[in-house]
PDB file of C-alpha atoms in Angstrom:
ATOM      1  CA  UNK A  13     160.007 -17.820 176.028  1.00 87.00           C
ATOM      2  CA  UNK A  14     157.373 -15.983 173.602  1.00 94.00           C
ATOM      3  CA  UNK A  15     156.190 -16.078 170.021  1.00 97.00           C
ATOM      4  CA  UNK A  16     156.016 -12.972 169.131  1.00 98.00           C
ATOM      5  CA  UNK A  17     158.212 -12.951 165.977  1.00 98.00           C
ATOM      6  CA  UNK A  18     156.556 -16.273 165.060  1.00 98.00           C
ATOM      7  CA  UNK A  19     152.874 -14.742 165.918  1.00 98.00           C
ATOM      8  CA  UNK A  20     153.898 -11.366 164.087  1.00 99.00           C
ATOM      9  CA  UNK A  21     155.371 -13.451 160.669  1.00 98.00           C
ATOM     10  CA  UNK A  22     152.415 -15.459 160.420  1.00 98.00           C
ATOM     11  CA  UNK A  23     150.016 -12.387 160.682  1.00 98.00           C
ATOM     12  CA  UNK A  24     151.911 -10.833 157.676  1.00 98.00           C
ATOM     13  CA  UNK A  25     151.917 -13.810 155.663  1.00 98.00           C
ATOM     14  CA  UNK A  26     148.999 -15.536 155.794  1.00 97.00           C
ATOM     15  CA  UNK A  27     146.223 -14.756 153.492  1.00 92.00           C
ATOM     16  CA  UNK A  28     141.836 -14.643 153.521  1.00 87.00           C
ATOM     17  CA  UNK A  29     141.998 -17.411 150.650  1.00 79.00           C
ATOM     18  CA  UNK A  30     140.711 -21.065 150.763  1.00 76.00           C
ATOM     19  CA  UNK A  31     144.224 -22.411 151.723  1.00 83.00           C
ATOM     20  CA  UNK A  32     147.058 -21.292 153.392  1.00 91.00           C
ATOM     21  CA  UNK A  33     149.484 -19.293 152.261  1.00 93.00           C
ATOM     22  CA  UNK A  34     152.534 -20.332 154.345  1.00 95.00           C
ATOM     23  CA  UNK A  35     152.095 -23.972 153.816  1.00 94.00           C
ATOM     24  CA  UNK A  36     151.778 -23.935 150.220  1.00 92.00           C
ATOM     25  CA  UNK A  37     154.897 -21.785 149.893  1.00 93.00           C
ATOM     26  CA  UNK A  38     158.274 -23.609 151.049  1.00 93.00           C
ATOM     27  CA  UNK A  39     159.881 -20.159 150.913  1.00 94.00           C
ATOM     28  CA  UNK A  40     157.462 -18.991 153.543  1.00 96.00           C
ATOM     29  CA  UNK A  41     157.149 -22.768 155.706  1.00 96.00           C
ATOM     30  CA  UNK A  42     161.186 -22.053 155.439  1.00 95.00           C
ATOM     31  CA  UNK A  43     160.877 -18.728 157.349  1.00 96.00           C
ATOM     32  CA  UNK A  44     158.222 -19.362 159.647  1.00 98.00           C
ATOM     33  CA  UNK A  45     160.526 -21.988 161.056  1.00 96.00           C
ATOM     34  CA  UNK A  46     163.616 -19.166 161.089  1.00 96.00           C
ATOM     35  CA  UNK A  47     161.021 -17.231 163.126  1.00 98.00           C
ATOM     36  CA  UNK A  48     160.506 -20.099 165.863  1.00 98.00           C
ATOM     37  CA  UNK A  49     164.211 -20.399 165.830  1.00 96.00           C
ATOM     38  CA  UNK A  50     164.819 -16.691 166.571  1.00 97.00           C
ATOM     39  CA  UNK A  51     162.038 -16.971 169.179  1.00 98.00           C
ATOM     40  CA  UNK A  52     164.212 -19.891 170.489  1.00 97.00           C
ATOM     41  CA  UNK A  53     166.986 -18.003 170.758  1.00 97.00           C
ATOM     42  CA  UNK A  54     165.614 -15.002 171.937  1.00 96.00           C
ATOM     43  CA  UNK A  55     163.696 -16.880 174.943  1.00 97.00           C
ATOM     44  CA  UNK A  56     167.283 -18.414 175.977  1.00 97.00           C
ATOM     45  CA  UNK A  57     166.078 -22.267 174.507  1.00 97.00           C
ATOM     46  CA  UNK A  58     168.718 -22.510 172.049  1.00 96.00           C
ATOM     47  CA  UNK A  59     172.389 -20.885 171.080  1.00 93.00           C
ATOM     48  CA  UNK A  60     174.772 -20.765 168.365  1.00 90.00           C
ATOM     49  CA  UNK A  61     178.299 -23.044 169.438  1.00 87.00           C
ATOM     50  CA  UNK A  62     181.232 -23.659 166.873  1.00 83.00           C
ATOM     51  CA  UNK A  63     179.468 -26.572 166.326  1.00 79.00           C
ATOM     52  CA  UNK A  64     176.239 -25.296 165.328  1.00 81.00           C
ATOM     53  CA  UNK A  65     173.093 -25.033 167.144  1.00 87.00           C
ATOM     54  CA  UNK A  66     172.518 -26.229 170.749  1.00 89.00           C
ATOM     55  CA  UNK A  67     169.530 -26.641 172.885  1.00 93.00           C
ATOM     56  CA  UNK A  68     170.502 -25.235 176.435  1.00 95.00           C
ATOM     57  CA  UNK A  69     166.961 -25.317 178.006  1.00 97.00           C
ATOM     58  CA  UNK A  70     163.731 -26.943 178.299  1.00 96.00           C
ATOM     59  CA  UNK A  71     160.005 -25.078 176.888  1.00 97.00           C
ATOM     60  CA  UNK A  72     157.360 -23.672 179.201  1.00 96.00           C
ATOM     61  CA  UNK A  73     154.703 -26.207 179.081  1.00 95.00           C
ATOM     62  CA  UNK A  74     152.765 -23.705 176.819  1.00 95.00           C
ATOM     63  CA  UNK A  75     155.011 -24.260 174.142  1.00 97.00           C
ATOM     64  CA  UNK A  76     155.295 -28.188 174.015  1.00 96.00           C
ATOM     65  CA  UNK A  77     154.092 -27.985 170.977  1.00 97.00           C
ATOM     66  CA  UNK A  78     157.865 -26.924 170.025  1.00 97.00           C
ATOM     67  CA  UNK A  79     159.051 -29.762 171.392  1.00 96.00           C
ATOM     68  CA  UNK A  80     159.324 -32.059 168.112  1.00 94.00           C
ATOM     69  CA  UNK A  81     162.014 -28.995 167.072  1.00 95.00           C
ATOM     70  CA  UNK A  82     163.796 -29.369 169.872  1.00 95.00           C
ATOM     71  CA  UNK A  83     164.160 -33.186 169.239  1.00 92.00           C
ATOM     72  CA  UNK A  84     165.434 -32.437 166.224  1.00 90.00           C
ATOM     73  CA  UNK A  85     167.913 -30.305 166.480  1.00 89.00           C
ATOM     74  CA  UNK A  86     168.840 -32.663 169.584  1.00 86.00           C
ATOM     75  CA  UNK A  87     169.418 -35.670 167.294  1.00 78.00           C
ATOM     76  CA  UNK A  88     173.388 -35.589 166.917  1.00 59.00           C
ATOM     77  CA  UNK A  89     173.664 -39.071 166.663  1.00 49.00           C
ATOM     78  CA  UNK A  90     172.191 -39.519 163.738  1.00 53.00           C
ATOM     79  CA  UNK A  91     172.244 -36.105 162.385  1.00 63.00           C
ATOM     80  CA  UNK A  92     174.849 -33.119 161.996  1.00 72.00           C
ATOM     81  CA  UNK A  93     173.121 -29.718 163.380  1.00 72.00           C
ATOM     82  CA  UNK A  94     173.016 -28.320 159.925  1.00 77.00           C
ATOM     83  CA  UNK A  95     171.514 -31.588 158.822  1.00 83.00           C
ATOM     84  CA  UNK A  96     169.111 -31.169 161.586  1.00 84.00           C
ATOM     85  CA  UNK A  97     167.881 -28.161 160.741  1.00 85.00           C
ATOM     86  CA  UNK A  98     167.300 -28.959 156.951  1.00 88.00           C
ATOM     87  CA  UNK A  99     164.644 -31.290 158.707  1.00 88.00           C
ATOM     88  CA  UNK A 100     163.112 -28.552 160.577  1.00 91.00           C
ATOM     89  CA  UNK A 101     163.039 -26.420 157.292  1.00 91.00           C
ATOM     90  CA  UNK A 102     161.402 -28.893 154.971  1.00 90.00           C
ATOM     91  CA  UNK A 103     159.598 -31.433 157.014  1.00 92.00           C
ATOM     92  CA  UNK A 104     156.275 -30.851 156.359  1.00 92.00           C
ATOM     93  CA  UNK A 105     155.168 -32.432 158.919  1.00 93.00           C
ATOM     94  CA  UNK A 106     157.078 -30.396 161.297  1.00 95.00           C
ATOM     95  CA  UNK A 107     155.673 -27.160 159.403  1.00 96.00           C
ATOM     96  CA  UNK A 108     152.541 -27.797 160.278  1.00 96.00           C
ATOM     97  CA  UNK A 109     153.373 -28.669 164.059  1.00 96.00           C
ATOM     98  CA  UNK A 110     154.554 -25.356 163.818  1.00 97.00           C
ATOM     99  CA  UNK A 111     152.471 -23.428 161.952  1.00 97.00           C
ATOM    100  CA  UNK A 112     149.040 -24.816 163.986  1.00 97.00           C
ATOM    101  CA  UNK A 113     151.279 -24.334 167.291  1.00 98.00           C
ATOM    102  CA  UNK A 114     151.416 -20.530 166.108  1.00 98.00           C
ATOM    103  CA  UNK A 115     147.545 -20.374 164.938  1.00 98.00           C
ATOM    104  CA  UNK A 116     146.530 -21.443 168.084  1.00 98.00           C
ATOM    105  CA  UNK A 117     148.417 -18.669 170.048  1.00 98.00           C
ATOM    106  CA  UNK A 118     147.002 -16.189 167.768  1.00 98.00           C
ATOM    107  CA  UNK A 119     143.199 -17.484 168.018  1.00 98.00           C
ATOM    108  CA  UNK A 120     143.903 -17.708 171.836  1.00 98.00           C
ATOM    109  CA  UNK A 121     144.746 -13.716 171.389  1.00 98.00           C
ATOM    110  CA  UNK A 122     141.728 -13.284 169.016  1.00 98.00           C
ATOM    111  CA  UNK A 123     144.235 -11.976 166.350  1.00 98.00           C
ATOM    112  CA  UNK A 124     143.010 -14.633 163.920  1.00 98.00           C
ATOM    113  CA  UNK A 125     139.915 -17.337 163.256  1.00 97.00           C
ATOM    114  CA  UNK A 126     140.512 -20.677 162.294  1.00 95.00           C
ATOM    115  CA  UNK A 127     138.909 -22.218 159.489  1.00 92.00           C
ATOM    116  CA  UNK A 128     139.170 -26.429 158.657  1.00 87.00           C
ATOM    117  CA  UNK A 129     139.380 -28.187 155.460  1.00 75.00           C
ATOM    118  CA  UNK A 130     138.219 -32.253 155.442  1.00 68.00           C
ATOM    119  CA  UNK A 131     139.863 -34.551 152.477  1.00 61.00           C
ATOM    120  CA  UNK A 132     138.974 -37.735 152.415  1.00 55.00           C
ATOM    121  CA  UNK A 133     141.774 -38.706 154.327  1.00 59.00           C
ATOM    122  CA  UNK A 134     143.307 -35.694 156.243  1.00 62.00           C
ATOM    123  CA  UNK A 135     141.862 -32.389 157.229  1.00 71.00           C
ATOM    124  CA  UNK A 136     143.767 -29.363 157.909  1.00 84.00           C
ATOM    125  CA  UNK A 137     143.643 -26.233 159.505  1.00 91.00           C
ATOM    126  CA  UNK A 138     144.006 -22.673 158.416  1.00 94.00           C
ATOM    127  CA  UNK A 139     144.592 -18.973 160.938  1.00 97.00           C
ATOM    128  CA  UNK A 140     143.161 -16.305 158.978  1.00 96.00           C
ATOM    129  CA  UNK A 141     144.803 -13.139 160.557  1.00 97.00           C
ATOM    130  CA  UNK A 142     142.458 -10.061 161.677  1.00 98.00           C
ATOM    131  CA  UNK A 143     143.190  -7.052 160.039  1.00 97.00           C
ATOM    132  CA  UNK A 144     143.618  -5.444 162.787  1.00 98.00           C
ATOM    133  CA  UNK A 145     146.058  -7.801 164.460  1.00 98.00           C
ATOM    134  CA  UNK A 146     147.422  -7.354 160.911  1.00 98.00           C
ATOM    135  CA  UNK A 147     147.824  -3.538 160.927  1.00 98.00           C
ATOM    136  CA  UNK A 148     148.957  -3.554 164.830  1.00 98.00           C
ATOM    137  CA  UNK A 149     152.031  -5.299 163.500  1.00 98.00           C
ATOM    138  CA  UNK A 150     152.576  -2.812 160.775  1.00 98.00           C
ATOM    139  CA  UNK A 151     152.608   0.282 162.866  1.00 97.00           C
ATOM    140  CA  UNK A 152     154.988  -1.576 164.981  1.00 97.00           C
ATOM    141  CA  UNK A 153     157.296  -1.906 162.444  1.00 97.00           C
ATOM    142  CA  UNK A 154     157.146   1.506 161.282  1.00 96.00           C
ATOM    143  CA  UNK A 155     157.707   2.702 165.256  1.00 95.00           C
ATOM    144  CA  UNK A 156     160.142   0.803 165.578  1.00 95.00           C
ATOM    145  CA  UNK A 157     162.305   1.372 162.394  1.00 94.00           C
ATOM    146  CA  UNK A 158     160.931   4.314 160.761  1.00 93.00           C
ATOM    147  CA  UNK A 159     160.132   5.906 164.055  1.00 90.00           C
ATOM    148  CA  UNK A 160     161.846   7.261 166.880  1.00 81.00           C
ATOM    149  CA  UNK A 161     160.940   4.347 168.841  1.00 82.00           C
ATOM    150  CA  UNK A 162     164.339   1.962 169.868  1.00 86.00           C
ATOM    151  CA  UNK A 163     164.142  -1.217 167.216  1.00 90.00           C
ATOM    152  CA  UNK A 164     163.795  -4.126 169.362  1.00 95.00           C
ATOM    153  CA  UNK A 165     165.189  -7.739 168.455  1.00 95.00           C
ATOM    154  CA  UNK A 166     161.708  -8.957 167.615  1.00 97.00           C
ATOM    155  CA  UNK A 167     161.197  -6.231 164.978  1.00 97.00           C
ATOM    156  CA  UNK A 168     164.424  -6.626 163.434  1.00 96.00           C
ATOM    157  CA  UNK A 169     164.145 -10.054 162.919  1.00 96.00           C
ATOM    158  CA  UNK A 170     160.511 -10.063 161.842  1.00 98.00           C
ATOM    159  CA  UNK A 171     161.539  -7.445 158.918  1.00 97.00           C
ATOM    160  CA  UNK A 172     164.413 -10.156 157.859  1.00 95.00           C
ATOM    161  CA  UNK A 173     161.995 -12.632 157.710  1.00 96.00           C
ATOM    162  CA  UNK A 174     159.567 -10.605 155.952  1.00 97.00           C
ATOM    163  CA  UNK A 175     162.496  -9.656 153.543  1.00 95.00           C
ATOM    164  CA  UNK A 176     163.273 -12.740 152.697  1.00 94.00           C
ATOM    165  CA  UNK A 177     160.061 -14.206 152.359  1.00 95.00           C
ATOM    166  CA  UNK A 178     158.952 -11.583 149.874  1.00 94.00           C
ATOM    167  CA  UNK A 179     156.043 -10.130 151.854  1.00 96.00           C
ATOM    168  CA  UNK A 180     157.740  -6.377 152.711  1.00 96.00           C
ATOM    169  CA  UNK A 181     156.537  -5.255 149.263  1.00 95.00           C
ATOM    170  CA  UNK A 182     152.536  -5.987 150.483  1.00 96.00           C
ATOM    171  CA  UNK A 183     152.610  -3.676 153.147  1.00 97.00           C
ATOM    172  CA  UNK A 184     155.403  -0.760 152.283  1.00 97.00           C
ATOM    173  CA  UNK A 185     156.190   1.074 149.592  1.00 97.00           C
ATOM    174  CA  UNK A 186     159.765   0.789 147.889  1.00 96.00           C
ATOM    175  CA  UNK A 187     161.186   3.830 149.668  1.00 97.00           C
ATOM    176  CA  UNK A 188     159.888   2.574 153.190  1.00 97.00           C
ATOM    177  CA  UNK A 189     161.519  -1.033 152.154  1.00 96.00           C
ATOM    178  CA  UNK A 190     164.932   0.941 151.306  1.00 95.00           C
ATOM    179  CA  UNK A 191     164.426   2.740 154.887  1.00 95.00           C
ATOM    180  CA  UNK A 192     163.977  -0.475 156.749  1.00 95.00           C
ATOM    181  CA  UNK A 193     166.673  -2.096 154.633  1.00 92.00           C
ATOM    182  CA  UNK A 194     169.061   0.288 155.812  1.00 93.00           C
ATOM    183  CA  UNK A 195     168.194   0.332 159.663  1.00 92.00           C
ATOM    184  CA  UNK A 196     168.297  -2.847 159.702  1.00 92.00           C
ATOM    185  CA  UNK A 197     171.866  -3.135 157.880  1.00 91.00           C
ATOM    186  CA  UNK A 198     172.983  -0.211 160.301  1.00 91.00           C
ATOM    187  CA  UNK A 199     172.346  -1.641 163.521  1.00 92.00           C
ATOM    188  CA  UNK A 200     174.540  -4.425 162.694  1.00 90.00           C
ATOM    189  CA  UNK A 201     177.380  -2.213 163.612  1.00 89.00           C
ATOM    190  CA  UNK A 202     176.092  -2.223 167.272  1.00 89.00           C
ATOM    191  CA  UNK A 203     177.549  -4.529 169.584  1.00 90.00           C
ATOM    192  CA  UNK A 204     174.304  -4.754 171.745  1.00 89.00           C
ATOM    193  CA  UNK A 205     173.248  -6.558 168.498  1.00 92.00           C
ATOM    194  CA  UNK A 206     175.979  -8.667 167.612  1.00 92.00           C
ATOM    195  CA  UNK A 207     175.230 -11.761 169.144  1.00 92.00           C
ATOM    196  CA  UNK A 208     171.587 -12.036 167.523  1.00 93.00           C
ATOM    197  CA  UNK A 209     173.208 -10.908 164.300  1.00 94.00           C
ATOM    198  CA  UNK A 210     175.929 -13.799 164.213  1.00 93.00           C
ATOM    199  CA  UNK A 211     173.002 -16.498 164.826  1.00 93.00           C
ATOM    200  CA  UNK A 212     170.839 -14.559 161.930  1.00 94.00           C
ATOM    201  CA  UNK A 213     173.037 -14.382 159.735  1.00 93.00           C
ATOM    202  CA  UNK A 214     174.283 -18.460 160.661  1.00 92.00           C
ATOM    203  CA  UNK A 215     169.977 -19.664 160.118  1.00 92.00           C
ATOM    204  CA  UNK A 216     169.746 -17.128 156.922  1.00 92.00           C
ATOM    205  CA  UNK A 217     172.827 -18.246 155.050  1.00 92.00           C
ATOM    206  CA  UNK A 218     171.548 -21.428 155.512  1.00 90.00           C
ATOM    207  CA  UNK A 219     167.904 -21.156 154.605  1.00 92.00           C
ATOM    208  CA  UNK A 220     168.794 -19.502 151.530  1.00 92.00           C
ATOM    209  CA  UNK A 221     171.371 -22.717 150.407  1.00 91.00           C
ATOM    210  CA  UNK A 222     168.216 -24.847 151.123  1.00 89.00           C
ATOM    211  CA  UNK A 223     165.977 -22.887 149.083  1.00 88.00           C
ATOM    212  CA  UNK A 224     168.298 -22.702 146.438  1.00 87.00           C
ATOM    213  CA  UNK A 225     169.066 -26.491 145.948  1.00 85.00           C
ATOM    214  CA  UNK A 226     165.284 -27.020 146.124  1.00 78.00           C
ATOM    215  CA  UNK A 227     164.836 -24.776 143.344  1.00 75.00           C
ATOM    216  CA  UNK A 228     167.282 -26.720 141.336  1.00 72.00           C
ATOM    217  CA  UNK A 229     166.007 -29.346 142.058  1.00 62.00           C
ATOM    218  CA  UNK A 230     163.043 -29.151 140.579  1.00 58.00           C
ATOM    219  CA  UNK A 231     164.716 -27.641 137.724  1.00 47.00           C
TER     220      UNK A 231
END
């Protein structure tokens, strides 16, 4: 099991400002947790059934931290797996499990600092990527899918994520977006892929009807 699609996302989307970025955006909380979830599924922790998602193996003791997910999407009893994972998605709570779980792997890798906030109450952490770290990640991507280099699973799910949280346009122009757009769309047609594809496109589809009734919600 590794984080790198979790580690990369949260590089890309996290900002130098007083608060963070990711946790004040549901949008972006919402695809930091389809990150983990491809990281999940990637490391062999969790798989796609006809019944939803399933949890086929235990974390490395490095990543307890993902444990609370796990739990979650565990919880049939009470719970359908799509009802499960709307918990992951909007907990806030859980978010920020995740998203100091993640800022601590990156500070551990010196690829960010770590700044605190004190309230009254509550105080709160915050991973301000380097911009090194930052531009590592970029030149990956561009390797990778605007390269020669073979796209690996990581990379193609980072750029979804990065799609879909509406961070692409930061660091590539619009014909570079179109570019990645279209790898992207054309290695769906490759059967090496279509297992990671099916669960994508199974969290995405999803994500997106969450996002949507929230919206409306507060409509």
């Amino acid at each position: 099991m590794k984080s790198d699609i979790s580690e990369m996302y949260l590089l890309l989307n996290e900002t130098d400002g007083n608060r963070s970025a990711i946790m004040r955006s549901m949008r972006k909380r919402a695809y930091l947790s389809a990150s983990v979830l491809f990281d999940l599924q990637l490391g062999g922790i969790i798989k796609l059934t006809d019944k939803g998602m399933q949890v086929i193996a235990p974390l490395s003791k490095d990543y307890g931290f993902l444990n609370p997910v796990l739990d979650i999407l565990n919880d049939r009893e009470n719970k359908s797996s799509k009802n499960s994972l709307r918990h992951v998605v909007l907990n806030r709570k859980i978010n920020r499990i995740v998203y100091d779980g993640i800022g601590e792997k990156l500070l551990f890798k010196n690829r960010a600092t770590k700044t605190s906030s004190r309230g009254l109450i509550f105080s709160h952490d915050k991973y301000i990527p380097r911009a090194e770290a930052k531009k590592l990640v970029v030149n990956q991507i561009k390797a990778e899918l605007l390269g020669s280099n073979t796209a690996s699973l990581e990379i193609i799910a980072l750029v979804a994520n990065l799609s879909r949280s509406r961070t692409l346009k930061n660091y590539f122009d619009k014909d570079q977006r179109a570019q990645l757009t279209q790898q992207v769309k054309d290695l769906r047609h490759n059967p090496e892929y279509e297992t990671f594809f099916k669960f994508a496109k199974w969290v995405d589809d999803f994500i997106t009807a969450i996002i949507v009734a929230a919206s409306s919600g507060r409509g």
